[in-house]
Amino acid sequence: MSDRVLEPISSSLLRRLFKWLILCILLFSSLQAWLNYRTIERSFNMMVSDVAATHLPLLSVAIWDIEPQAIQKQINLLLDNSHITYVIIQTSTGQQFVGGDVGKIFNAERIIRNIPAPLEQNGNVGVLELVIDKSVLRQELIRSLLMVAIEVSVLGIFILMAVSTILRRDLEKPMHQLAEYVQNLQANQLSAQLELDFEPRHRYSEIGLVLDGFRTMQNSIQKHIHHQDELVLERTLQLEKAMGALKELSVTDGLTSCYNRLFFNERMPREMQRATRYERALSVLFCDIDFFKSVNDQYGHSVGDAVLIAFAQTLKRELRAEIDWLVRYGGEEFLVILPETDLHAALEVAERMRLAVQNELSVLLLDGKQLRITASFGVAQKQEKDSVESLVQRADQWLYFSKTNGRNQVQPRMDEN
C-alpha cells in the first residue's frame, strides 16, 4: 500500500471551496462596501447641502439687516449638526463671523455656498463656508463594511457546512466504502456483490454510475470466469479423453485391439503377486496361429492382418469379462491370462478356443473362397516359485511341444494332468 497520506475527496473539495469562499467574501464585501460608501457619501452630501440650503435664507436676512446676534445664532444652529465642525461667514461688507472647533479645520473638506440677497435683490450678501467632519462618514463606512462581512461570512459558513454535510454523506462515505471494498477484494471474491450504504436520489448521480459500472464489471467477470470454468472443464475432459486414448494406444495393439507386450509387462507382476497373496490359481495360455508365415507369403500381409484380427476376436469371445485378458505377445503369438483359474480349467478354455478357431474362424479371400486356419496352445499354471518369465517360458515350451507334435492341439493333454 502507498505511504502517501489519505485525503478524502470531500476534504480537498471543501478546502478549495473555503479558499474560493474567502475570496468571494473579500470581493463581495469590498464591492458592497464601496457601493455603501458611495450611497452614504451621496446621502451625507445631500444632507449637508440641505442643511446649508435651509439656513441660507435666514443668514441672508440677518446679514442684510446687519444683526450680528442673529448671524451667530445661525452659526450655532449649524454647529448643532454633528457633521459640521466649523462655520465661517464672510459678509460682502468685509465682516467675518466664525464658530466651531478650530482644530478640525485643517485637511478637512469644505462646502462653500453664496448667500443671496433677500427680498429678491440682485447679488450676494456674503459667503457661507462649512468645514465638514467626515469621521462620521468613515465610521459609518466601517460599520457597513463589518455588517456586510459578518453577513457574508455567516452565509458562507452556512453554505460551507451544508456543502460539507452533503459531500460527506453523498460522496466521501460511498467512495470510502468503495475504496475499502476494492482494497479488501480477493481473487476468490470477485463475484461478491458490492453494496454501498447511501440513500438513492431521484436523479442519477456519478456514485450510482460508478456502482452500476462496477456491478456490470463484476457480472462480466463472473460470466468470464464461468465461461473459463466451462472451458477448463471441457478442456480437462478432452485432455482426460485424449490421455485415456493415449494410454489405450500405449498399452493396446493397434491392429487387433488386444493388450500389447508393454501392458503385459506392467500388469502381469501384479497378477502374480495377487495370486500369491490370496493363494489363488493363475494360468497362462500361449497360443500361436499355425502356418501363419505361409498365409502372409501366399496371400499377402493384408490377408495376414485380417487373420490376426479374426483370431483375436475369436479368442476374446471365450474370455470372462473384466477377469481374463488377452495380449498380443508378438507376431502371431498371443497370451491369454486367466486369473482364478487352475490348470484343468485353463486347458478347457484352451480347448474351447482351439475348436472355435478351427470351426468358426474364416477369412474371405479375393477369389471368394474362405480361408480356414488352426492354432496351437500351450498351457501353464503358476507354481509357488514361479516368476513371470518362468511361467511364460513353461507355457511357451508346451506351445512348442504342441507345434512339433502336429499343431492344432492343446498341450499338455487333459488326460496327462
Tab-separated table of C-alpha atoms in Angstrom:
chain	number	residue	atom	x	y	z
A	1	MET	CA	0.000	0.000	0.000
A	2	SER	CA	1.219	3.528	-0.722
A	3	ASP	CA	2.747	5.589	2.126
A	4	ARG	CA	1.007	8.723	0.940
A	5	VAL	CA	-1.391	10.332	3.409
A	6	LEU	CA	-5.001	9.680	2.517
A	7	GLU	CA	-7.015	12.821	1.887
A	8	PRO	CA	-10.740	12.341	1.295
A	9	ILE	CA	-12.149	13.969	-1.825
A	10	SER	CA	-14.667	15.897	0.272
A	11	SER	CA	-11.847	17.435	2.353
A	12	SER	CA	-9.983	18.506	-0.752
A	13	LEU	CA	-13.141	19.969	-2.256
A	14	LEU	CA	-14.014	21.740	1.000
A	15	ARG	CA	-10.529	23.235	1.254
A	16	ARG	CA	-10.780	24.583	-2.267
A	17	LEU	CA	-14.317	25.766	-1.633
A	18	PHE	CA	-13.147	27.542	1.528
A	19	LYS	CA	-10.443	29.394	-0.406
A	20	TRP	CA	-12.921	30.488	-3.046
A	21	LEU	CA	-15.407	31.406	-0.347
A	22	ILE	CA	-12.867	33.657	1.401
A	23	LEU	CA	-12.012	35.263	-1.916
A	24	CYS	CA	-15.691	35.782	-2.710
A	25	ILE	CA	-16.305	37.242	0.756
A	26	LEU	CA	-13.464	39.717	0.265
A	27	LEU	CA	-14.559	40.684	-3.224
A	28	PHE	CA	-18.237	40.875	-2.357
A	29	SER	CA	-17.555	42.762	0.879
A	30	SER	CA	-15.293	45.214	-0.922
A	31	LEU	CA	-17.847	45.753	-3.646
A	32	GLN	CA	-20.675	46.118	-1.151
A	33	ALA	CA	-18.586	48.455	0.994
A	34	TRP	CA	-17.741	50.604	-1.985
A	35	LEU	CA	-21.383	50.750	-3.015
A	36	ASN	CA	-22.407	51.558	0.562
A	37	TYR	CA	-19.714	54.228	0.743
A	38	ARG	CA	-20.981	55.835	-2.419
A	39	THR	CA	-24.539	55.737	-1.113
A	40	ILE	CA	-23.599	57.095	2.306
A	41	GLU	CA	-21.426	59.777	0.749
A	42	ARG	CA	-24.230	60.895	-1.518
A	43	SER	CA	-26.634	60.919	1.409
A	44	PHE	CA	-24.110	62.810	3.528
A	45	ASN	CA	-23.518	65.443	0.884
A	46	MET	CA	-27.217	65.815	0.264
A	47	MET	CA	-27.861	66.178	3.969
A	48	VAL	CA	-25.168	68.822	4.385
A	49	SER	CA	-26.414	70.658	1.297
A	50	ASP	CA	-29.945	70.527	2.654
A	51	VAL	CA	-28.754	71.954	5.991
A	52	ALA	CA	-26.884	74.723	4.264
A	53	ALA	CA	-29.807	75.483	1.975
A	54	THR	CA	-32.139	75.642	4.974
A	55	HIS	CA	-30.025	78.256	6.782
A	56	LEU	CA	-29.127	80.405	3.769
A	57	PRO	CA	-32.399	82.437	3.745
A	58	LEU	CA	-32.144	83.157	7.466
A	59	LEU	CA	-28.489	84.171	7.138
A	60	SER	CA	-29.378	86.369	4.189
A	61	VAL	CA	-31.926	88.326	6.267
A	62	ALA	CA	-29.612	88.554	9.262
A	63	ILE	CA	-26.722	89.896	7.169
A	64	TRP	CA	-28.976	92.246	5.239
A	65	ASP	CA	-30.354	93.652	8.468
A	66	ILE	CA	-26.892	93.686	9.992
A	67	GLU	CA	-27.828	91.672	13.046
A	68	PRO	CA	-24.650	90.021	14.425
A	69	GLN	CA	-26.545	88.143	17.124
A	70	ALA	CA	-28.878	86.553	14.577
A	71	ILE	CA	-25.898	85.603	12.461
A	72	GLN	CA	-24.147	83.993	15.445
A	73	LYS	CA	-27.346	82.185	16.317
A	74	GLN	CA	-27.471	80.656	12.823
A	75	ILE	CA	-23.839	79.645	13.195
A	76	ASN	CA	-24.672	77.867	16.444
A	77	LEU	CA	-27.627	76.144	14.808
A	78	LEU	CA	-25.359	74.916	12.003
A	79	LEU	CA	-22.855	73.606	14.532
A	80	ASP	CA	-25.608	71.585	16.193
A	81	ASN	CA	-25.221	69.224	13.213
A	82	SER	CA	-22.510	66.687	14.199
A	83	HIS	CA	-21.192	66.577	10.639
A	84	ILE	CA	-20.290	70.317	10.649
A	85	THR	CA	-17.263	71.193	12.810
A	86	TYR	CA	-16.556	74.764	11.807
A	87	VAL	CA	-18.542	77.584	10.180
A	88	ILE	CA	-17.187	80.728	8.502
A	89	ILE	CA	-19.444	83.539	7.240
A	90	GLN	CA	-17.826	86.267	5.191
A	91	THR	CA	-20.162	89.225	4.513
A	92	SER	CA	-19.913	91.445	1.449
A	93	THR	CA	-19.065	94.358	3.748
A	94	GLY	CA	-15.931	92.618	4.926
A	95	GLN	CA	-17.153	91.325	8.261
A	96	GLN	CA	-16.357	87.739	9.243
A	97	PHE	CA	-18.244	85.527	11.655
A	98	VAL	CA	-16.817	82.153	12.774
A	99	GLY	CA	-17.790	79.348	15.111
A	100	GLY	CA	-16.824	75.746	15.971
A	101	ASP	CA	-13.678	73.715	16.700
A	102	VAL	CA	-10.766	75.455	15.000
A	103	GLY	CA	-8.571	72.381	15.467
A	104	LYS	CA	-10.560	70.428	12.900
A	105	ILE	CA	-10.392	72.877	10.033
A	106	PHE	CA	-7.095	71.596	8.668
A	107	ASN	CA	-7.182	68.924	5.909
A	108	ALA	CA	-10.960	68.844	6.185
A	109	GLU	CA	-13.456	69.027	3.353
A	110	ARG	CA	-15.162	72.362	2.860
A	111	ILE	CA	-18.501	73.284	1.357
A	112	ILE	CA	-18.883	76.886	0.146
A	113	ARG	CA	-22.244	78.483	-0.641
A	114	ASN	CA	-23.050	82.023	-1.718
A	115	ILE	CA	-25.581	83.859	0.474
A	116	PRO	CA	-28.054	85.575	-1.867
A	117	ALA	CA	-29.578	88.955	-1.082
A	118	PRO	CA	-33.106	88.847	0.396
A	119	LEU	CA	-36.290	90.377	-0.948
A	120	GLU	CA	-35.412	89.372	-4.461
A	121	GLN	CA	-32.492	91.747	-4.563
A	122	ASN	CA	-29.787	91.021	-7.003
A	123	GLY	CA	-26.358	89.888	-5.872
A	124	ASN	CA	-24.958	88.165	-2.806
A	125	VAL	CA	-24.596	89.476	0.697
A	126	GLY	CA	-21.868	87.039	1.714
A	127	VAL	CA	-20.300	83.579	1.547
A	128	LEU	CA	-21.043	80.600	3.799
A	129	GLU	CA	-18.156	78.165	4.319
A	130	LEU	CA	-18.804	74.900	6.139
A	131	VAL	CA	-15.979	72.601	7.345
A	132	ILE	CA	-17.264	69.010	7.187
A	133	ASP	CA	-16.198	66.292	9.645
A	134	LYS	CA	-16.075	63.046	7.620
A	135	SER	CA	-15.014	60.877	10.558
A	136	VAL	CA	-18.670	60.079	10.993
A	137	LEU	CA	-18.788	59.055	7.362
A	138	ARG	CA	-15.769	56.799	7.867
A	139	GLN	CA	-17.306	55.262	10.954
A	140	GLU	CA	-20.478	54.595	9.022
A	141	LEU	CA	-18.412	53.041	6.249
A	142	ILE	CA	-16.547	50.787	8.691
A	143	ARG	CA	-19.782	49.756	10.362
A	144	SER	CA	-21.334	48.981	6.995
A	145	LEU	CA	-18.246	47.016	5.932
A	146	LEU	CA	-18.311	44.968	9.148
A	147	MET	CA	-22.006	44.245	8.763
A	148	VAL	CA	-21.543	43.121	5.181
A	149	ALA	CA	-18.519	40.982	6.150
A	150	ILE	CA	-20.443	39.392	9.031
A	151	GLU	CA	-23.495	38.704	6.875
A	152	VAL	CA	-21.441	37.225	4.033
A	153	SER	CA	-19.299	35.219	6.469
A	154	VAL	CA	-22.317	33.765	8.228
A	155	LEU	CA	-23.885	32.929	4.901
A	156	GLY	CA	-20.606	31.428	3.672
A	157	ILE	CA	-20.146	29.346	6.812
A	158	PHE	CA	-23.705	28.080	6.498
A	159	ILE	CA	-23.141	27.185	2.850
A	160	LEU	CA	-19.794	25.548	3.706
A	161	MET	CA	-21.385	23.448	6.457
A	162	ALA	CA	-24.254	22.434	4.187
A	163	VAL	CA	-21.884	21.526	1.352
A	164	SER	CA	-19.625	19.669	3.815
A	165	THR	CA	-22.547	17.621	5.112
A	166	ILE	CA	-23.745	16.818	1.606
A	167	LEU	CA	-20.247	15.920	0.367
A	168	ARG	CA	-19.504	13.667	3.323
A	169	ARG	CA	-22.849	11.934	3.043
A	170	ASP	CA	-23.171	11.648	-0.728
A	171	LEU	CA	-19.527	11.459	-1.825
A	172	GLU	CA	-16.978	10.716	0.879
A	173	LYS	CA	-18.932	7.934	2.622
A	174	PRO	CA	-19.817	5.882	-0.503
A	175	MET	CA	-16.374	6.473	-2.049
A	176	HIS	CA	-14.719	5.324	1.188
A	177	GLN	CA	-16.882	2.197	1.186
A	178	LEU	CA	-15.995	1.567	-2.456
A	179	ALA	CA	-12.282	2.025	-1.716
A	180	GLU	CA	-12.434	-0.401	1.231
A	181	TYR	CA	-14.325	-2.938	-0.892
A	182	VAL	CA	-11.758	-2.761	-3.708
A	183	GLN	CA	-8.825	-2.802	-1.267
A	184	ASN	CA	-10.104	-5.935	0.516
A	185	LEU	CA	-11.256	-7.670	-2.676
A	186	GLN	CA	-9.682	-11.100	-3.150
A	187	ALA	CA	-9.431	-13.213	-6.289
A	188	ASN	CA	-11.993	-15.673	-4.936
A	189	GLN	CA	-14.415	-12.849	-4.070
A	190	LEU	CA	-14.767	-11.173	-7.462
A	191	SER	CA	-18.416	-12.161	-7.586
A	192	ALA	CA	-19.198	-10.705	-4.123
A	193	GLN	CA	-21.959	-8.130	-4.557
A	194	LEU	CA	-20.966	-4.507	-3.966
A	195	GLU	CA	-23.413	-2.698	-1.685
A	196	LEU	CA	-22.965	0.962	-0.702
A	197	ASP	CA	-24.660	2.437	2.367
A	198	PHE	CA	-26.074	5.622	0.907
A	199	GLU	CA	-29.531	6.926	0.174
A	200	PRO	CA	-30.505	6.747	-3.501
A	201	ARG	CA	-31.547	10.020	-5.052
A	202	HIS	CA	-34.311	10.725	-7.506
A	203	ARG	CA	-31.724	11.678	-10.072
A	204	TYR	CA	-28.866	9.559	-11.318
A	205	SER	CA	-25.506	10.632	-9.864
A	206	GLU	CA	-21.883	9.699	-10.549
A	207	ILE	CA	-21.919	7.422	-7.492
A	208	GLY	CA	-24.788	5.472	-8.991
A	209	LEU	CA	-22.934	5.402	-12.300
A	210	VAL	CA	-19.800	4.025	-10.587
A	211	LEU	CA	-21.884	1.468	-8.676
A	212	ASP	CA	-23.692	0.274	-11.799
A	213	GLY	CA	-20.432	0.236	-13.736
A	214	PHE	CA	-18.724	-1.830	-11.044
A	215	ARG	CA	-21.641	-4.262	-10.931
A	216	THR	CA	-21.567	-4.547	-14.710
A	217	MET	CA	-17.850	-5.292	-14.483
A	218	GLN	CA	-18.500	-7.911	-11.782
A	219	ASN	CA	-21.178	-9.559	-13.921
A	220	SER	CA	-18.821	-9.582	-16.900
A	221	ILE	CA	-16.021	-11.052	-14.771
A	222	GLN	CA	-18.405	-13.645	-13.335
A	223	LYS	CA	-19.591	-14.612	-16.814
A	224	HIS	CA	-15.989	-14.751	-17.986
A	225	ILE	CA	-14.986	-16.896	-15.007
A	226	HIS	CA	-17.986	-19.164	-15.572
A	227	HIS	CA	-17.091	-19.404	-19.241
A	228	GLN	CA	-13.478	-20.114	-18.331
A	229	ASP	CA	-14.598	-22.767	-15.840
A	230	GLU	CA	-16.713	-24.390	-18.508
A	231	LEU	CA	-13.857	-24.093	-20.972
A	232	VAL	CA	-11.392	-25.554	-18.454
A	233	LEU	CA	-13.815	-28.391	-17.685
A	234	GLU	CA	-14.296	-29.039	-21.377
A	235	ARG	CA	-10.545	-28.957	-21.992
A	236	THR	CA	-9.985	-31.190	-18.949
A	237	LEU	CA	-12.484	-33.738	-20.243
A	238	GLN	CA	-10.900	-33.556	-23.663
A	239	LEU	CA	-7.477	-33.937	-22.109
A	240	GLU	CA	-8.598	-36.853	-19.975
A	241	LYS	CA	-10.177	-38.429	-23.011
A	242	ALA	CA	-7.031	-37.826	-25.021
A	243	MET	CA	-4.881	-39.143	-22.187
A	244	GLY	CA	-7.147	-42.153	-21.936
A	245	ALA	CA	-6.891	-42.685	-25.660
A	246	LEU	CA	-3.148	-42.188	-25.488
A	247	LYS	CA	-2.929	-44.616	-22.586
A	248	GLU	CA	-5.096	-47.021	-24.527
A	249	LEU	CA	-2.843	-46.687	-27.541
A	250	SER	CA	0.245	-47.131	-25.413
A	251	VAL	CA	-0.996	-50.456	-23.976
A	252	THR	CA	-3.088	-51.684	-26.896
A	253	ASP	CA	-2.054	-53.380	-30.074
A	254	GLY	CA	-3.117	-51.131	-32.925
A	255	LEU	CA	-4.141	-53.974	-35.232
A	256	THR	CA	-6.008	-56.436	-33.029
A	257	SER	CA	-7.042	-54.093	-30.143
A	258	CYS	CA	-5.567	-56.604	-27.705
A	259	TYR	CA	-3.230	-55.530	-24.942
A	260	ASN	CA	0.388	-55.274	-26.061
A	261	ARG	CA	3.545	-56.609	-24.516
A	262	LEU	CA	4.193	-53.336	-22.628
A	263	PHE	CA	0.883	-53.704	-20.816
A	264	PHE	CA	1.664	-57.337	-20.095
A	265	ASN	CA	4.998	-56.404	-18.532
A	266	GLU	CA	3.263	-53.825	-16.293
A	267	ARG	CA	0.222	-55.840	-15.206
A	268	MET	CA	1.461	-59.433	-15.058
A	269	PRO	CA	3.656	-58.927	-11.961
A	270	ARG	CA	0.613	-57.591	-10.081
A	271	GLU	CA	-1.404	-60.635	-11.148
A	272	MET	CA	1.378	-62.891	-9.868
A	273	GLN	CA	1.516	-61.009	-6.541
A	274	ARG	CA	-2.253	-61.108	-6.099
A	275	ALA	CA	-2.370	-64.848	-6.798
A	276	THR	CA	0.428	-65.447	-4.286
A	277	ARG	CA	-1.041	-63.168	-1.586
A	278	TYR	CA	-4.534	-64.672	-1.735
A	279	GLU	CA	-3.343	-68.201	-2.658
A	280	ARG	CA	-5.395	-68.214	-5.816
A	281	ALA	CA	-4.755	-70.080	-9.039
A	282	LEU	CA	-3.387	-68.315	-12.108
A	283	SER	CA	-2.923	-69.852	-15.537
A	284	VAL	CA	-1.459	-68.662	-18.836
A	285	LEU	CA	-2.273	-69.819	-22.369
A	286	PHE	CA	0.384	-69.332	-25.001
A	287	CYS	CA	-1.171	-69.691	-28.466
A	288	ASP	CA	0.146	-69.402	-31.996
A	289	ILE	CA	-1.553	-69.435	-35.420
A	290	ASP	CA	-0.487	-72.479	-37.398
A	291	PHE	CA	1.390	-71.848	-40.655
A	292	PHE	CA	0.871	-68.089	-40.386
A	293	LYS	CA	4.044	-67.343	-42.357
A	294	SER	CA	2.699	-69.236	-45.358
A	295	VAL	CA	-0.520	-67.190	-45.170
A	296	ASN	CA	1.499	-63.970	-45.497
A	297	ASP	CA	3.666	-65.416	-48.233
A	298	GLN	CA	0.749	-66.827	-50.244
A	299	TYR	CA	-1.997	-64.247	-49.753
A	300	GLY	CA	-0.151	-61.127	-48.660
A	301	HIS	CA	0.065	-59.136	-45.469
A	302	SER	CA	-3.438	-57.687	-45.799
A	303	VAL	CA	-4.903	-61.164	-45.535
A	304	GLY	CA	-2.455	-61.917	-42.749
A	305	ASP	CA	-3.689	-58.857	-40.845
A	306	ALA	CA	-7.301	-59.950	-41.362
A	307	VAL	CA	-6.410	-63.373	-39.968
A	308	LEU	CA	-4.809	-61.817	-36.881
A	309	ILE	CA	-7.864	-59.612	-36.264
A	310	ALA	CA	-10.300	-62.517	-36.682
A	311	PHE	CA	-8.144	-64.744	-34.480
A	312	ALA	CA	-8.063	-62.160	-31.665
A	313	GLN	CA	-11.834	-61.668	-31.863
A	314	THR	CA	-12.408	-65.411	-31.691
A	315	LEU	CA	-10.248	-65.723	-28.573
A	316	LYS	CA	-11.963	-62.729	-26.877
A	317	ARG	CA	-15.358	-64.374	-27.189
A	318	GLU	CA	-14.178	-67.149	-24.881
A	319	LEU	CA	-12.866	-64.796	-22.174
A	320	ARG	CA	-14.636	-63.795	-18.972
A	321	ALA	CA	-15.433	-60.099	-18.978
A	322	GLU	CA	-13.376	-57.949	-16.576
A	323	ILE	CA	-11.398	-61.008	-15.447
A	324	ASP	CA	-9.459	-62.651	-18.280
A	325	TRP	CA	-7.326	-60.622	-20.649
A	326	LEU	CA	-5.632	-61.156	-23.994
A	327	VAL	CA	-2.170	-59.990	-25.069
A	328	ARG	CA	-0.586	-59.948	-28.496
A	329	TYR	CA	2.833	-61.094	-27.460
A	330	GLY	CA	4.480	-60.732	-30.837
A	331	GLY	CA	3.688	-61.520	-34.486
A	332	GLU	CA	1.092	-64.300	-34.496
A	333	GLU	CA	1.731	-65.236	-30.847
A	334	PHE	CA	-0.876	-64.410	-28.189
A	335	LEU	CA	-1.007	-64.799	-24.424
A	336	VAL	CA	-4.256	-65.401	-22.543
A	337	ILE	CA	-4.118	-64.601	-18.818
A	338	LEU	CA	-6.668	-66.489	-16.733
A	339	PRO	CA	-6.828	-65.311	-13.075
A	340	GLU	CA	-8.643	-67.535	-10.562
A	341	THR	CA	-8.160	-70.470	-12.971
A	342	ASP	CA	-6.309	-73.711	-12.320
A	343	LEU	CA	-4.598	-75.847	-14.965
A	344	HIS	CA	-7.580	-78.112	-15.587
A	345	ALA	CA	-9.970	-75.228	-16.190
A	346	ALA	CA	-7.346	-73.449	-18.299
A	347	LEU	CA	-6.999	-76.500	-20.507
A	348	GLU	CA	-10.771	-76.498	-21.017
A	349	VAL	CA	-10.650	-72.819	-22.015
A	350	ALA	CA	-7.778	-73.501	-24.409
A	351	GLU	CA	-9.659	-76.401	-25.971
A	352	ARG	CA	-12.778	-74.267	-26.495
A	353	MET	CA	-10.623	-71.627	-28.140
A	354	ARG	CA	-8.914	-74.196	-30.363
A	355	LEU	CA	-12.263	-75.581	-31.503
A	356	ALA	CA	-13.683	-72.108	-32.070
A	357	VAL	CA	-10.700	-71.192	-34.247
A	358	GLN	CA	-10.925	-74.461	-36.156
A	359	ASN	CA	-14.692	-74.438	-36.700
A	360	GLU	CA	-15.701	-70.771	-36.680
A	361	LEU	CA	-12.793	-68.656	-37.871
A	362	SER	CA	-12.638	-67.996	-41.589
A	363	VAL	CA	-11.345	-65.136	-43.719
A	364	LEU	CA	-12.862	-64.240	-47.098
A	365	LEU	CA	-10.243	-64.169	-49.886
A	366	LEU	CA	-10.366	-62.027	-53.049
A	367	ASP	CA	-11.397	-65.039	-55.150
A	368	GLY	CA	-14.395	-65.581	-52.893
A	369	LYS	CA	-13.001	-68.587	-51.100
A	370	GLN	CA	-12.903	-68.934	-47.343
A	371	LEU	CA	-9.513	-69.284	-45.663
A	372	ARG	CA	-9.563	-71.616	-42.686
A	373	ILE	CA	-6.856	-71.663	-40.030
A	374	THR	CA	-5.968	-73.516	-36.868
A	375	ALA	CA	-3.955	-72.678	-33.758
A	376	SER	CA	-1.751	-74.424	-31.237
A	377	PHE	CA	-1.879	-73.817	-27.485
A	378	GLY	CA	0.474	-74.287	-24.571
A	379	VAL	CA	-0.924	-74.013	-21.043
A	380	ALA	CA	0.842	-73.471	-17.712
A	381	GLN	CA	-0.369	-72.843	-14.172
A	382	LYS	CA	1.553	-70.639	-11.758
A	383	GLN	CA	3.566	-72.572	-9.261
A	384	GLU	CA	4.838	-71.366	-5.895
A	385	LYS	CA	8.326	-70.342	-7.024
A	386	ASP	CA	7.334	-69.139	-10.495
A	387	SER	CA	8.270	-65.741	-11.848
A	388	VAL	CA	6.589	-64.080	-14.802
A	389	GLU	CA	9.396	-65.260	-17.054
A	390	SER	CA	9.371	-68.856	-15.828
A	391	LEU	CA	5.583	-69.117	-16.096
A	392	VAL	CA	5.540	-67.763	-19.650
A	393	GLN	CA	8.550	-69.912	-20.578
A	394	ARG	CA	6.808	-73.081	-19.382
A	395	ALA	CA	3.675	-72.193	-21.382
A	396	ASP	CA	5.919	-71.475	-24.387
A	397	GLN	CA	7.537	-74.876	-24.001
A	398	TRP	CA	4.156	-76.567	-24.057
A	399	LEU	CA	3.286	-74.498	-27.142
A	400	TYR	CA	6.477	-75.645	-28.816
A	401	PHE	CA	5.593	-79.218	-27.883
A	402	SER	CA	2.131	-78.721	-29.405
A	403	LYS	CA	3.548	-77.380	-32.668
A	404	THR	CA	6.171	-80.139	-33.008
A	405	ASN	CA	3.537	-82.797	-32.387
A	406	GLY	CA	1.231	-81.922	-35.270
A	407	ARG	CA	-0.198	-78.450	-34.395
A	408	ASN	CA	-3.917	-77.640	-33.839
A	409	GLN	CA	-3.805	-79.019	-30.323
A	410	VAL	CA	-3.547	-78.067	-26.679
A	411	GLN	CA	-0.628	-79.194	-24.556
A	412	PRO	CA	-0.363	-80.615	-22.037
A	413	ARG	CA	-3.188	-83.041	-22.679
A	414	MET	CA	-6.004	-83.006	-20.154
A	415	ASP	CA	-5.606	-86.737	-19.603
A	416	GLU	CA	-1.924	-86.174	-18.826
A	417	ASN	CA	-2.641	-83.918	-15.811
